[in-house]
CSV table of C-alpha atoms in Angstrom, one decimal:
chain,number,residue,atom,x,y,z
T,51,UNK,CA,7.4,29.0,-23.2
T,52,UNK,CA,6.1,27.2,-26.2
T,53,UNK,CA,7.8,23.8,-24.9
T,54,UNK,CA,6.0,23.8,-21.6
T,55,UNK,CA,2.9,24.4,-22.9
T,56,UNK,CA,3.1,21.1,-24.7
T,57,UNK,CA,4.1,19.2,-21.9
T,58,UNK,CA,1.7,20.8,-19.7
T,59,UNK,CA,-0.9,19.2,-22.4
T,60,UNK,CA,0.6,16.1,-22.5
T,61,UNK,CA,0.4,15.2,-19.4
T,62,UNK,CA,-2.7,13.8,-18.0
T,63,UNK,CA,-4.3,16.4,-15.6
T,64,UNK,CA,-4.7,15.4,-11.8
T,65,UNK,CA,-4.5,16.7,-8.2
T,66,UNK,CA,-2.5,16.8,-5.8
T,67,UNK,CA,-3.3,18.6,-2.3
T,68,UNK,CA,0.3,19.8,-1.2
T,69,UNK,CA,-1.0,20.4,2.7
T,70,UNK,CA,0.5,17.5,4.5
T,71,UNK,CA,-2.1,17.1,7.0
T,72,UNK,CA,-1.8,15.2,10.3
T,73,UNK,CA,-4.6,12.5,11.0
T,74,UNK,CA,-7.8,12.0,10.0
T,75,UNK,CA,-9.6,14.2,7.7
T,76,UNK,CA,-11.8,17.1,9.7
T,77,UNK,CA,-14.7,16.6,6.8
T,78,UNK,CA,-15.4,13.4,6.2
T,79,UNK,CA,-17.9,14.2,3.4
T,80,UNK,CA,-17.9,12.0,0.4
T,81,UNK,CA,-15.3,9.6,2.1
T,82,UNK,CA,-15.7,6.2,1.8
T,83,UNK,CA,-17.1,4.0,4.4
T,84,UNK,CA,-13.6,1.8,4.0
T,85,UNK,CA,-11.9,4.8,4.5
T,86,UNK,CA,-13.1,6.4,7.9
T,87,UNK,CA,-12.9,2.9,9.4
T,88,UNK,CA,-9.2,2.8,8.5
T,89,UNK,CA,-8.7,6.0,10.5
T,90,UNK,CA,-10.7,5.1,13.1
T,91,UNK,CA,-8.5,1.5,13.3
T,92,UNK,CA,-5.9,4.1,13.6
T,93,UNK,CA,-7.0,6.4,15.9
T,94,UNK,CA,-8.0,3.2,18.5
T,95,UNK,CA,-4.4,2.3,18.2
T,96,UNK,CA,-2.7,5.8,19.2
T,97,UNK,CA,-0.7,5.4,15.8
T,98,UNK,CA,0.5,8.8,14.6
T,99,UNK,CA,0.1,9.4,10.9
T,100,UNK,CA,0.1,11.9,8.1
T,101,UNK,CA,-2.2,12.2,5.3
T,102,UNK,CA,-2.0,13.7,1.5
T,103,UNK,CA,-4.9,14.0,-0.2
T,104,UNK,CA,-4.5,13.7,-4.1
T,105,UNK,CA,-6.5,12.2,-7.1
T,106,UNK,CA,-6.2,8.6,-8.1
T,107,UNK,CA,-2.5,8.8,-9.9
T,108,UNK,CA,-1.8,7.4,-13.2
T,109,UNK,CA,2.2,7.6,-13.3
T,110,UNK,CA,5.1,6.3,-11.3
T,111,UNK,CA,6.1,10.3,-11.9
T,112,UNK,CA,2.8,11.6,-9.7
T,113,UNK,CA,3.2,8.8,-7.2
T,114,UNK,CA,6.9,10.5,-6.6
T,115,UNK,CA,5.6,13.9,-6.2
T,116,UNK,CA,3.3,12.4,-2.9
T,117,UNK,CA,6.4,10.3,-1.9
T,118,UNK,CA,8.0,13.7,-1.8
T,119,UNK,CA,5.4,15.8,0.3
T,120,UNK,CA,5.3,12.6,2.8
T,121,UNK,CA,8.8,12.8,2.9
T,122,UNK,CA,9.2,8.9,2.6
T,123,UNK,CA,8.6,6.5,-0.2
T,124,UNK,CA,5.2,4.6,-0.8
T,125,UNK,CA,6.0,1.2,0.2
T,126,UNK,CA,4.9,-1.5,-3.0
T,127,UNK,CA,1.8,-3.6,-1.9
T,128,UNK,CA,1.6,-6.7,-4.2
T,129,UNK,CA,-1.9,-9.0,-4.1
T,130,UNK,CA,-0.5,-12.5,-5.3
T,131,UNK,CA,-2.1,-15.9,-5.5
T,132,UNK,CA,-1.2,-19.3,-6.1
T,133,UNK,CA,-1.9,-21.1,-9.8
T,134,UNK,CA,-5.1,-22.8,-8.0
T,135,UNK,CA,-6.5,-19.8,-6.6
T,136,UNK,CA,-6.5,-21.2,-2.8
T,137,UNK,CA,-3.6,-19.2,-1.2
T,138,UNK,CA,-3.3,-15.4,-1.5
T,139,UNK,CA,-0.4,-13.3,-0.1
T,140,UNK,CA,0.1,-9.9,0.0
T,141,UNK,CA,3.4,-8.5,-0.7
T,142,UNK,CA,4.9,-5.6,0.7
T,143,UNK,CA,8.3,-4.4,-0.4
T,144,UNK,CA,10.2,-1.1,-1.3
T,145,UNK,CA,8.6,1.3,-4.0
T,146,UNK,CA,12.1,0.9,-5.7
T,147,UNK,CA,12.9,-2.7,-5.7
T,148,UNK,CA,11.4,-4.8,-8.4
T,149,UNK,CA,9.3,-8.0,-7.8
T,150,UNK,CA,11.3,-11.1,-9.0
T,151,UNK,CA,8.4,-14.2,-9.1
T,152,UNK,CA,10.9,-17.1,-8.9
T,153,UNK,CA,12.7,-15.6,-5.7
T,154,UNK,CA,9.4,-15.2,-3.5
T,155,UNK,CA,7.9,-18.7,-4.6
T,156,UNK,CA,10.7,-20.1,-3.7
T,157,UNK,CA,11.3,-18.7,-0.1
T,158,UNK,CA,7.6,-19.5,0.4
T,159,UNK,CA,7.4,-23.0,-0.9
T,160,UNK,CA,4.8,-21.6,-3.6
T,161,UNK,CA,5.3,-22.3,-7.3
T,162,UNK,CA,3.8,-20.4,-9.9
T,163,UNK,CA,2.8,-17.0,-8.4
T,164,UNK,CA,0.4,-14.7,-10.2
T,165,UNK,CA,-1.2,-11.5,-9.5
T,166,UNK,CA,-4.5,-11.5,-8.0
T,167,UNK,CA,-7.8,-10.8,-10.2
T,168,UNK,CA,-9.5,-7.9,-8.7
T,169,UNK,CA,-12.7,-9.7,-7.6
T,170,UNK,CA,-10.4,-11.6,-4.9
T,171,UNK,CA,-8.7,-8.5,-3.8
T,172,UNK,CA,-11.9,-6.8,-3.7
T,173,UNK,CA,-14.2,-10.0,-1.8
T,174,UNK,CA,-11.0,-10.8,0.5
T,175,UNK,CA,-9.6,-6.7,1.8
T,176,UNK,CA,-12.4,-4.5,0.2
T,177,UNK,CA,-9.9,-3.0,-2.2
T,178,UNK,CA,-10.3,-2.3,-5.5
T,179,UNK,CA,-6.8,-2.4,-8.2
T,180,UNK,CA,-4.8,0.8,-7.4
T,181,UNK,CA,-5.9,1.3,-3.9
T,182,UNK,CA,-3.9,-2.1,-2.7
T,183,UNK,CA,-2.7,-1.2,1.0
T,184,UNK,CA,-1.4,-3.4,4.0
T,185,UNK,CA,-4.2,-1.8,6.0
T,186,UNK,CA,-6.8,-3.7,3.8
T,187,UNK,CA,-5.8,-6.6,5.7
T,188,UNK,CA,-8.3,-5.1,8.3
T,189,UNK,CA,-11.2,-6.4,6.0
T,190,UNK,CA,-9.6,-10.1,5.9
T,191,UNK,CA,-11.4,-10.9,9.5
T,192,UNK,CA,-11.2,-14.6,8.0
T,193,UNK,CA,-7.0,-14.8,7.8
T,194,UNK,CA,-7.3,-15.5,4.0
T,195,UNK,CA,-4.4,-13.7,2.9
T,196,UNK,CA,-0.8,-14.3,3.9
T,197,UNK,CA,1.1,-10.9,4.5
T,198,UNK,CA,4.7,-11.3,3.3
T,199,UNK,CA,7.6,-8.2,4.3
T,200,UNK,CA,10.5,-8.1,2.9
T,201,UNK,CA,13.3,-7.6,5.3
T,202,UNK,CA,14.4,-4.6,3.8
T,203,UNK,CA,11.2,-2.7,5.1
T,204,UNK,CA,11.9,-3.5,8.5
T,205,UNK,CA,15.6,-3.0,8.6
T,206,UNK,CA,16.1,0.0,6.4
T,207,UNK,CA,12.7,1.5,6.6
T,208,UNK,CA,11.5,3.3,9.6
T,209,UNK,CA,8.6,4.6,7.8
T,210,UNK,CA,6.4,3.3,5.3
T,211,UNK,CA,3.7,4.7,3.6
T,212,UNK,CA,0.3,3.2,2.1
T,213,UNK,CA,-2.9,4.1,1.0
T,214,UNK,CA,-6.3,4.3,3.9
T,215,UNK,CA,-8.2,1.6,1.4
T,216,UNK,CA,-8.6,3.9,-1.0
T,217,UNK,CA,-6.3,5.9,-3.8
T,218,UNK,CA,-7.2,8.9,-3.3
T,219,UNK,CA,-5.4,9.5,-0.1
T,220,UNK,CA,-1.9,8.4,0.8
T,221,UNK,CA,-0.6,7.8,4.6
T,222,UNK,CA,2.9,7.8,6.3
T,223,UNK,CA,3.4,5.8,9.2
T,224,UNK,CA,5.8,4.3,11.3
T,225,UNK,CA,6.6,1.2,10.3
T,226,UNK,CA,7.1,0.0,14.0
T,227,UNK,CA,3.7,0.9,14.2
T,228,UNK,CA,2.8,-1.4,11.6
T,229,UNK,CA,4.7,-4.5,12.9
T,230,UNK,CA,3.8,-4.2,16.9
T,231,UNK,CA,0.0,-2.1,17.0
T,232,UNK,CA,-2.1,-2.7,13.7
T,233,UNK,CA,-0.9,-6.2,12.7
T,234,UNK,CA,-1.4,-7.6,16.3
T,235,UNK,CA,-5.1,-5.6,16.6
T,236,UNK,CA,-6.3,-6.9,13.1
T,237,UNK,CA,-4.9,-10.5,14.0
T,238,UNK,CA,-2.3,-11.0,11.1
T,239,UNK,CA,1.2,-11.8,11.8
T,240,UNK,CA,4.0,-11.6,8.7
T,241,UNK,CA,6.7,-13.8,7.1
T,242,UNK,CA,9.8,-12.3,6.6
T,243,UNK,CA,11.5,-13.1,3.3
T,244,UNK,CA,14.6,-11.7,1.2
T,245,UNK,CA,13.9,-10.8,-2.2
T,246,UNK,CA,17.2,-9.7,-4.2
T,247,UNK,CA,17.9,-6.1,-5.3
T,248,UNK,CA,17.9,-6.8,-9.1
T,249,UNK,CA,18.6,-3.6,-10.8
């Protein structure tokens, strides 16, 4: 009894809602602007979607409890830029699969790639760091960023799930949905590229 105790206290303490809801929240009170507008992009589409609702999460462990309740993994969503700063991409891959730099630059004819600083991320999809999602592209009505999918999302992955623009919230959709509805309606297409499973 003793021992649980102290792992209960050293963990750090958040929330998560264990209802797995389906569409768009019924009180939209204290929701963000960025987020209502990312179900209503939704709802315009006819894409189906469920939602849990959580606090922002701190470990990898707390992001597999939502994966679990969605009943699919969260799909990694990685903001990337060139060394000059002039070409941003955004990456999205499988939550397990780690992000080799050398692989994707070279597939893209980009050398040097580097993680976006969050004043880019936040002036280009109206995201801040932790609430990354491929439905921030909805905010890049200028075609800044190029959307990059690995080809194991769209052969072994019929759903995917991301965050509505904001980390507090996580959504599982098809990705089907994703490739043929909200890419064509937010004008973005995708390049498909192969990143290796390195263990």
């Amino acid at each position: 009894m003793t021992d649980t105790n102290q792992t209960a206290k050293s963990l750090p303490h958040y929330h998560i809602d264990h209802t797995l809801y389906q569409g768009r929240p019924s009180d939209l009170t204290g929701r963000l602007a960025k987020e209502i507008r990312t179900y209503d992009l939704l709802d315009s589409l006819g894409v189906s979607y469920t939602r849990v609702d959580h606090d922002a999460l701190p470990t990898i462990e707390a992001c597999r409890q939502v994966d679990e309740i969605l009943g699919t993994p969260m799909c990694k969503n990685l903001f990337l830029r060139n060394a000059q700063k002039t070409a941003f991409y955004l990456l999205l891959l499988p939550g397990e699969k780690k992000f080799k730099t050398a692989a994707l630059s070279k597939q893209i004819g980009s050398a040097r790639l580097s993680f976006g600083e969050p004043e880019f991320m936040e002036q280009l999809m109206d995201l801040t760091p932790g609430s990354v999602t491929v439905l921030g592209l909805m905010n890049d009505a200028e075609n800044k960023i190029r959307l990059l999918i690995d080809r194991d999302v769209i052969e072994n992955h019929a759903f995917i799930g991301c965050h509505p623009c904001i980390n507090t919230s996580s959504l599982k959709l098809k990705t089907q949905d994703l490739i043929t509805k909200i890419l064509p309606a937010i004008h973005h297409d995708y390049t498909l590229v192969d990143l290796p499973d390195v263990k």
